[in-house]
Each structure stands twice: as structure tokens, then as C-alpha cells.
Amino acid sequence: MIVFEHVKKTFKSKNNIVSAINDVSLTIEDGEIFGLVGQSGAGKSTLLRTINQLEKIDSGSILVNGVDVSTLKGKALRDFRKGIAMIFQHFSIMETQTVYQNIALPLVCEHWKRKDIDARVHELAEIVGLTEKLQSKPRELSGGQKQRVAIARSLALNPKILLCDEATSALDPITTDSILDLLKKINKDLGITIIIVTHQMEVIKSACKRIAILKDGNLLEVGETDDLFLSSSSALKTLVVEDEIVPTTGKNIKLYFPKTCTAESIITKMARDLNCDFSIVWGKLEKFQELVLGTLIINVSEENFDRVIEYLGKTDVRVEIIEGGDR
């Protein structure tokens, strides 16, 4: 378990002091995939880097399995870091070395025996799908394959925590999906806690069970990913920009359907029960890990508006009134 308690971090910029993290308290459970999300400058990467102490905090504490890592120094800090791995946006692998040599590097530094290094490298290459590329140089690899090398290297010393700093930002959508699938498999099979820093909504929806939303160094909200999207969280709206084109007459109602109900059954039943007409403006389905959740915008007349709102209030559907109509 990782526990941030009233963590603060500032940077000096010329004559100014900039607050990068402002009194953040947050808990990340063992074995989960957790997202730190926000716009550029939100403080998410800085917060991530405090976990392995690449960034020192000004005040507060960071407890990893009960140990306050902000107090560690010297050998104690070096030993602690062996249990935490990190991957980056631009891979950070050595261009002059083969895939095999890149993956083996942490093991060589720890003075493993050659036969043990060979066995571990082949094991890791199989996990990330690079068995046929072990003798290739990075220039012969695609961006996704380079990130797989970085992931394999990060797993070499059996870490308990994997930090991912915008690890998919440089990849195309299809490759991003494949890397996220790999991270989810690693999380499931190896039980590694994964913390992902990202501003990509699709990454959040696909991989993260819970997220923390940051803005200007402040923690705005923490919660289950699907709950925050379905509740139309005000904090999440600072990240999601949707150009919702809706009618300028009538009343536009946005419906969020949780996993406990389906749009079709509620909409058709409401039309029958209320004996009223309404227009479906648009709708979409979104995948959150293994769940498929939906949103729908309907347009109703002024005279039916109150009845529809009262009816929906008795269901599990979450409702938001969209500007554009008469009200």
C-alpha cells in the first residue's frame, strides 16, 4: 500500500516559488492499476516521482508498506528502489545495445550469474513477446517493441511497484492498446501495483480501476473510474472536452447508464409509461476495463420535461441537463 499524507512539493523559478504538489493525501492499494491524471502542469509526474524519491518532498510523508520513504538515504534508499521500476514516454533504452543486453542490464549491475541472467532474460522476453528480437538493435524495432523492451527491463528484478510516466503518449492508438493489454496482464499474473500517469482518456478507461484527478498541484477528486465518468464529475470535466451539439428548442437531458441497467429497457418503458414522445439526439457506448457503459442525450418538450425528470429520478440512471434548450 502507498499512502501520501499531506505531501507538499515546491520548485524555485527565478524569484518565484511554484507549488507543484499542494497538500495531497491519497491511498493506492496493493495490486491495483491506479491512474494519476490531469492536464500538463497538474503535478502528476512530480507526484509519481516522489514514490521512488526521484523528487524529494518539502513536507508530509509517503508510506510504502509502512515505511516512510521520504526519510530513506544512502543504501537504504538504493535497496528500496530495487523494488520499484519505472518506464517512460521515450523508452530510455540504449541504442547501441541489443534487446538482450538492454533487458539484462539491471541483472548485470546486480552481479547475477551469467546462466541466471540468460534464463531471466528469456523469461522476460517471452512475457513481453520479444523472444524473436533478442539479438536486434533498437533501430530495428517499432515504438511499441521498444516500449516492450523497457517493460521487460523494468521487471528484471521482480519489482512490487511499476511506475509508468506517460508510457503510451508516443504510441499510435493500436500500439497503445497492445501495451495496455500487456500491462494489465502483468498486473494480473504478477500482482504488481501499477501507477499510470496520463492525460489520455482512453488509457484511463481501458486500464485504470481508480484514478486521482490533479490540477495545479491540487488533488480534485479520487474514485472508481467508471463512477467518475458516469457521475459527470466536475473534476473530470476539466480534462474532457466534448462538443455536444444539441437542439436549441425543448429540453436536452443527458442520461448516464450504470452497469446495473440498460438504455433500451428504460427508454422504451418510459415512453410507454408516460405516453409521450421525445427525440434521441445522440448516444455512445464506452468500455471501462471489462464493462461497457452508455450515455444518451434525449430532447423532450417543455410540457413533458418535469414528468420525464420525475420518472428518471426513480431509476438508477444519472441525469444532467444540457444547455441549449429553452431552460
Short mmCIF file of C-alpha atoms in Angstrom, two decimals:
data_model
loop_
_atom_site.label_atom_id
_atom_site.label_comp_id
_atom_site.label_asym_id
_atom_site.label_seq_id
_atom_site.Cartn_x
_atom_site.Cartn_y
_atom_site.Cartn_z
CA MET A 1 0.00 0.00 0.00
CA ILE A 2 1.18 3.51 -0.86
CA VAL A 3 -0.09 6.31 1.34
CA PHE A 4 0.53 10.01 0.66
CA GLU A 5 -0.11 12.15 3.74
CA HIS A 6 -0.27 15.93 3.31
CA VAL A 7 2.52 15.88 0.71
CA LYS A 8 3.85 19.23 -0.47
CA LYS A 9 6.49 19.97 -3.09
CA THR A 10 7.67 23.30 -4.44
CA PHE A 11 10.15 24.38 -7.10
CA LYS A 12 12.08 27.63 -7.27
CA SER A 13 11.70 29.51 -10.55
CA LYS A 14 13.86 32.62 -10.69
CA ASN A 15 12.42 34.75 -7.92
CA ASN A 16 9.22 32.75 -7.63
CA ILE A 17 8.30 29.62 -5.70
CA VAL A 18 5.98 27.33 -7.66
CA SER A 19 3.78 24.85 -5.81
CA ALA A 20 3.93 21.54 -7.72
CA ILE A 21 2.08 19.46 -5.13
CA ASN A 22 -0.17 21.12 -2.60
CA ASP A 23 -1.18 19.11 0.49
CA VAL A 24 -2.04 15.85 -1.30
CA SER A 25 -3.36 12.92 0.73
CA LEU A 26 -4.08 9.74 -1.18
CA THR A 27 -4.00 5.93 -0.80
CA ILE A 28 -3.11 3.42 -3.53
CA GLU A 29 -3.94 -0.20 -2.76
CA ASP A 30 -1.62 -3.14 -3.37
CA GLY A 31 -2.12 -4.85 -6.71
CA GLU A 32 -4.29 -2.20 -8.38
CA ILE A 33 -3.78 -0.22 -11.57
CA PHE A 34 -4.14 3.38 -10.47
CA GLY A 35 -4.18 6.48 -12.66
CA LEU A 36 -2.78 9.94 -11.89
CA VAL A 37 -4.47 12.20 -14.42
CA GLY A 38 -4.53 15.88 -15.24
CA GLN A 39 -3.51 18.47 -17.79
CA SER A 40 0.11 19.48 -18.35
CA GLY A 41 1.50 21.12 -15.23
CA ALA A 42 -1.03 19.43 -12.93
CA GLY A 43 1.74 17.85 -10.84
CA LYS A 44 1.01 14.24 -11.71
CA SER A 45 4.53 13.30 -12.88
CA THR A 46 6.07 15.08 -9.91
CA LEU A 47 3.81 13.14 -7.54
CA LEU A 48 4.72 9.87 -9.28
CA ARG A 49 8.43 10.57 -8.94
CA THR A 50 8.14 11.16 -5.22
CA ILE A 51 7.31 7.47 -4.76
CA ASN A 52 10.83 6.37 -5.72
CA GLN A 53 12.27 9.62 -4.40
CA LEU A 54 13.49 10.96 -7.72
CA GLU A 55 11.74 14.05 -6.36
CA LYS A 56 12.17 14.96 -2.70
CA ILE A 57 9.16 16.38 -0.91
CA ASP A 58 9.15 19.52 1.23
CA SER A 59 6.77 18.21 3.87
CA GLY A 60 4.35 15.40 4.62
CA SER A 61 5.09 11.70 4.30
CA ILE A 62 4.93 8.89 1.75
CA LEU A 63 4.43 5.45 3.26
CA VAL A 64 5.18 2.40 1.12
CA ASN A 65 4.20 -0.74 3.00
CA GLY A 66 4.50 1.23 6.23
CA VAL A 67 7.95 2.70 5.51
CA ASP A 68 8.26 6.48 5.19
CA VAL A 69 10.37 6.63 2.03
CA SER A 70 10.98 10.37 2.39
CA THR A 71 13.32 9.56 5.29
CA LEU A 72 15.43 6.99 3.43
CA LYS A 73 19.00 7.77 2.45
CA GLY A 74 22.08 6.03 1.10
CA LYS A 75 21.99 2.23 0.99
CA ALA A 76 18.50 2.06 2.49
CA LEU A 77 17.16 4.19 -0.38
CA ARG A 78 19.07 2.19 -3.01
CA ASP A 79 17.70 -1.09 -1.63
CA PHE A 80 14.18 0.35 -1.54
CA ARG A 81 14.39 1.44 -5.19
CA LYS A 82 15.13 -2.12 -6.29
CA GLY A 83 11.51 -2.91 -5.53
CA ILE A 84 10.21 -0.08 -7.72
CA ALA A 85 10.55 0.04 -11.51
CA MET A 86 9.77 2.88 -13.90
CA ILE A 87 9.06 3.25 -17.61
CA PHE A 88 8.94 6.49 -19.58
CA GLN A 89 7.35 8.02 -22.67
CA HIS A 90 10.54 7.79 -24.77
CA PHE A 91 11.61 4.27 -23.74
CA SER A 92 15.09 5.20 -22.41
CA ILE A 93 16.80 2.13 -23.83
CA MET A 94 20.38 2.02 -25.06
CA GLU A 95 20.56 2.31 -28.82
CA THR A 96 23.98 0.64 -29.11
CA GLN A 97 22.93 -2.47 -27.20
CA THR A 98 20.81 -5.42 -28.31
CA VAL A 99 17.39 -6.18 -26.87
CA TYR A 100 19.04 -8.94 -24.84
CA GLN A 101 21.66 -6.56 -23.42
CA ASN A 102 19.05 -3.92 -22.58
CA ILE A 103 16.90 -6.36 -20.65
CA ALA A 104 19.94 -7.88 -18.92
CA LEU A 105 21.36 -4.55 -17.72
CA PRO A 106 19.80 -4.49 -14.21
CA LEU A 107 20.85 -8.10 -13.68
CA VAL A 108 24.44 -7.37 -14.74
CA CYS A 109 24.54 -4.41 -12.35
CA GLU A 110 23.38 -6.71 -9.54
CA HIS A 111 26.12 -9.22 -10.44
CA TRP A 112 23.84 -12.11 -11.33
CA LYS A 113 25.50 -15.26 -12.68
CA ARG A 114 25.59 -15.50 -16.47
CA LYS A 115 23.34 -18.57 -16.66
CA ASP A 116 20.79 -16.94 -14.35
CA ILE A 117 20.85 -13.76 -16.43
CA ASP A 118 20.26 -15.78 -19.60
CA ALA A 119 17.32 -17.65 -18.08
CA ARG A 120 15.74 -14.46 -16.73
CA VAL A 121 16.15 -12.52 -19.98
CA HIS A 122 14.48 -15.28 -21.97
CA GLU A 123 11.68 -15.49 -19.41
CA LEU A 124 11.06 -11.73 -19.64
CA ALA A 125 11.29 -11.72 -23.44
CA GLU A 126 8.55 -14.34 -23.56
CA ILE A 127 6.34 -12.29 -21.21
CA VAL A 128 6.55 -9.19 -23.42
CA GLY A 129 6.52 -11.05 -26.75
CA LEU A 130 10.07 -10.33 -27.92
CA THR A 131 11.66 -13.78 -27.97
CA GLU A 132 12.48 -13.46 -31.68
CA LYS A 133 14.02 -9.99 -31.25
CA LEU A 134 16.65 -10.61 -28.56
CA GLN A 135 19.59 -10.01 -30.88
CA SER A 136 18.04 -6.97 -32.60
CA LYS A 137 19.16 -3.40 -32.02
CA PRO A 138 16.60 -0.71 -31.06
CA ARG A 139 16.84 0.87 -34.54
CA GLU A 140 15.29 -2.33 -35.91
CA LEU A 141 12.27 -2.11 -33.59
CA SER A 142 8.95 -0.30 -33.74
CA GLY A 143 7.94 2.13 -31.00
CA GLY A 144 5.73 -0.48 -29.37
CA GLN A 145 8.55 -3.04 -29.39
CA LYS A 146 10.92 -0.53 -27.81
CA GLN A 147 8.41 0.06 -25.01
CA ARG A 148 8.16 -3.71 -24.54
CA VAL A 149 11.94 -3.81 -24.09
CA ALA A 150 11.65 -1.09 -21.45
CA ILE A 151 8.89 -3.02 -19.70
CA ALA A 152 10.90 -6.25 -19.73
CA ARG A 153 13.93 -4.45 -18.31
CA SER A 154 11.79 -2.86 -15.61
CA LEU A 155 10.60 -6.31 -14.50
CA ALA A 156 14.08 -7.82 -14.30
CA LEU A 157 14.50 -7.51 -10.52
CA ASN A 158 10.92 -8.57 -9.66
CA PRO A 159 9.62 -5.17 -8.52
CA LYS A 160 6.46 -4.83 -6.47
CA ILE A 161 5.56 -1.45 -7.98
CA LEU A 162 5.73 -0.24 -11.59
CA LEU A 163 5.59 3.49 -12.30
CA CYS A 164 4.50 4.50 -15.82
CA ASP A 165 5.13 8.13 -16.76
CA GLU A 166 3.14 8.84 -19.96
CA ALA A 167 4.32 5.44 -21.21
CA THR A 168 1.89 5.36 -24.16
CA SER A 169 1.90 9.03 -25.22
CA ALA A 170 4.36 8.47 -28.06
CA LEU A 171 2.47 5.50 -29.49
CA ASP A 172 -0.34 5.18 -32.01
CA PRO A 173 -3.79 4.03 -30.76
CA ILE A 174 -3.44 0.38 -31.82
CA THR A 175 0.01 0.06 -30.25
CA THR A 176 -1.24 1.85 -27.13
CA ASP A 177 -3.96 -0.78 -26.76
CA SER A 178 -1.41 -3.59 -27.05
CA ILE A 179 0.85 -2.03 -24.40
CA LEU A 180 -2.11 -1.51 -22.06
CA ASP A 181 -3.13 -5.14 -22.56
CA LEU A 182 0.41 -6.17 -21.65
CA LEU A 183 0.39 -4.02 -18.50
CA LYS A 184 -2.97 -5.46 -17.46
CA LYS A 185 -1.63 -8.98 -17.98
CA ILE A 186 1.47 -8.20 -15.91
CA ASN A 187 -0.72 -6.75 -13.18
CA LYS A 188 -2.95 -9.83 -13.15
CA ASP A 189 -0.26 -12.51 -13.48
CA LEU A 190 2.46 -10.98 -11.31
CA GLY A 191 0.36 -8.96 -8.86
CA ILE A 192 2.43 -5.82 -9.43
CA THR A 193 0.94 -2.49 -8.39
CA ILE A 194 0.92 -0.23 -11.46
CA ILE A 195 0.60 3.55 -11.30
CA ILE A 196 -0.02 5.29 -14.60
CA VAL A 197 0.48 9.00 -15.24
CA THR A 198 -1.52 10.03 -18.29
CA HIS A 199 -3.70 12.68 -19.87
CA GLN A 200 -5.21 10.20 -22.35
CA MET A 201 -8.83 9.41 -21.59
CA GLU A 202 -8.72 6.08 -23.44
CA VAL A 203 -5.83 4.93 -21.25
CA ILE A 204 -7.81 5.80 -18.13
CA LYS A 205 -10.91 3.93 -19.31
CA SER A 206 -9.02 0.87 -20.53
CA ALA A 207 -6.56 0.27 -17.73
CA CYS A 208 -7.28 2.17 -14.52
CA LYS A 209 -9.65 0.84 -11.90
CA ARG A 210 -9.33 4.03 -9.87
CA ILE A 211 -7.98 7.48 -10.68
CA ALA A 212 -6.92 10.66 -8.93
CA ILE A 213 -7.53 13.93 -10.77
CA LEU A 214 -4.97 16.69 -10.23
CA LYS A 215 -4.98 20.35 -11.22
CA ASP A 216 -2.32 22.94 -10.42
CA GLY A 217 -0.83 20.63 -7.80
CA ASN A 218 -4.14 20.12 -6.02
CA LEU A 219 -5.99 16.83 -5.67
CA LEU A 220 -9.51 17.46 -7.01
CA GLU A 221 -11.09 14.04 -6.75
CA VAL A 222 -10.36 10.32 -6.27
CA GLY A 223 -12.65 7.46 -7.21
CA GLU A 224 -13.59 4.49 -9.35
CA THR A 225 -13.05 5.37 -13.00
CA ASP A 226 -16.49 4.37 -14.23
CA ASP A 227 -18.22 6.12 -11.31
CA LEU A 228 -16.45 9.40 -12.03
CA PHE A 229 -17.38 9.27 -15.71
CA LEU A 230 -20.97 8.26 -15.02
CA SER A 231 -21.45 10.89 -12.34
CA SER A 232 -20.26 13.56 -14.78
CA SER A 233 -17.65 14.58 -12.23
CA SER A 234 -16.89 18.29 -12.29
CA ALA A 235 -13.20 17.47 -11.79
CA LEU A 236 -13.22 15.15 -14.78
CA LYS A 237 -14.81 17.84 -16.92
CA THR A 238 -11.57 19.83 -16.59
CA LEU A 239 -9.97 17.06 -18.70
CA VAL A 240 -12.73 16.00 -21.07
CA VAL A 241 -13.72 18.44 -23.79
CA GLU A 242 -16.90 17.40 -25.58
CA ASP A 243 -18.54 19.48 -28.26
CA GLU A 244 -22.13 18.45 -27.63
CA ILE A 245 -24.34 19.66 -30.46
CA VAL A 246 -27.92 19.70 -29.19
CA PRO A 247 -31.23 21.24 -30.29
CA THR A 248 -31.92 24.82 -29.26
CA THR A 249 -35.58 24.10 -28.59
CA GLY A 250 -37.07 21.84 -25.95
CA LYS A 251 -35.14 20.40 -23.05
CA ASN A 252 -31.94 18.37 -23.54
CA ILE A 253 -31.29 15.68 -20.95
CA LYS A 254 -28.08 13.66 -20.80
CA LEU A 255 -28.50 10.20 -19.32
CA TYR A 256 -25.68 8.12 -17.83
CA PHE A 257 -26.45 4.42 -17.64
CA PRO A 258 -24.58 2.45 -14.96
CA LYS A 259 -23.78 -1.24 -15.31
CA THR A 260 -26.97 -2.15 -13.43
CA CYS A 261 -29.31 -1.01 -16.20
CA THR A 262 -29.58 -0.74 -19.98
CA ALA A 263 -30.63 2.23 -22.07
CA GLU A 264 -33.05 0.34 -24.28
CA SER A 265 -35.21 -1.09 -21.49
CA ILE A 266 -35.51 2.19 -19.58
CA ILE A 267 -36.13 4.40 -22.62
CA THR A 268 -38.81 2.16 -24.15
CA LYS A 269 -40.51 1.63 -20.79
CA MET A 270 -40.51 5.38 -20.07
CA ALA A 271 -42.09 6.11 -23.45
CA ARG A 272 -44.86 3.60 -22.76
CA ASP A 273 -45.46 4.57 -19.12
CA LEU A 274 -45.57 8.32 -19.77
CA ASN A 275 -47.20 8.05 -23.20
CA CYS A 276 -45.01 10.86 -24.50
CA ASP A 277 -42.67 11.38 -27.42
CA PHE A 278 -39.04 12.51 -27.28
CA SER A 279 -36.09 12.61 -29.65
CA ILE A 280 -32.81 10.77 -29.23
CA VAL A 281 -30.12 13.35 -30.07
CA TRP A 282 -27.11 11.07 -29.80
CA GLY A 283 -25.62 8.29 -27.72
CA LYS A 284 -22.44 6.32 -27.30
CA LEU A 285 -21.02 3.25 -25.60
CA GLU A 286 -17.67 3.33 -23.80
CA LYS A 287 -15.58 0.46 -22.49
CA PHE A 288 -14.19 0.64 -18.95
CA GLN A 289 -11.97 -2.41 -18.43
CA GLU A 290 -14.47 -5.28 -18.82
CA LEU A 291 -17.59 -3.10 -18.57
CA VAL A 292 -19.48 -1.39 -21.39
CA LEU A 293 -21.31 1.72 -20.16
CA GLY A 294 -23.50 4.12 -22.10
CA THR A 295 -24.56 7.75 -22.32
CA LEU A 296 -27.53 9.15 -24.21
CA ILE A 297 -28.94 12.63 -24.85
CA ILE A 298 -32.68 12.98 -25.38
CA ASN A 299 -34.72 16.06 -26.20
CA VAL A 300 -38.19 16.45 -24.65
CA SER A 301 -40.84 19.11 -24.94
CA GLU A 302 -41.42 21.76 -22.30
CA GLU A 303 -44.70 20.20 -21.26
CA ASN A 304 -43.17 16.73 -20.68
CA PHE A 305 -39.92 17.87 -19.09
CA ASP A 306 -40.96 17.67 -15.42
CA ARG A 307 -42.64 14.29 -15.86
CA VAL A 308 -39.57 12.82 -17.54
CA ILE A 309 -37.24 14.14 -14.83
CA GLU A 310 -39.51 12.76 -12.10
CA TYR A 311 -39.65 9.38 -13.84
CA LEU A 312 -35.89 9.15 -14.32
CA GLY A 313 -35.38 10.13 -10.67
CA LYS A 314 -36.90 6.78 -9.68
CA THR A 315 -34.34 4.79 -11.71
CA ASP A 316 -30.59 4.19 -11.42
CA VAL A 317 -29.95 6.47 -14.40
CA ARG A 318 -27.89 9.59 -13.66
CA VAL A 319 -29.20 12.78 -15.23
CA GLU A 320 -27.63 16.05 -16.38
CA ILE A 321 -29.44 18.95 -18.04
CA ILE A 322 -27.54 20.11 -21.14
CA GLU A 323 -27.63 23.79 -22.08
CA GLY A 324 -29.08 24.53 -25.48
CA GLY A 325 -32.77 24.14 -24.88
CA ASP A 326 -35.30 26.62 -23.53
CA ARG A 327 -34.46 26.11 -19.89
#
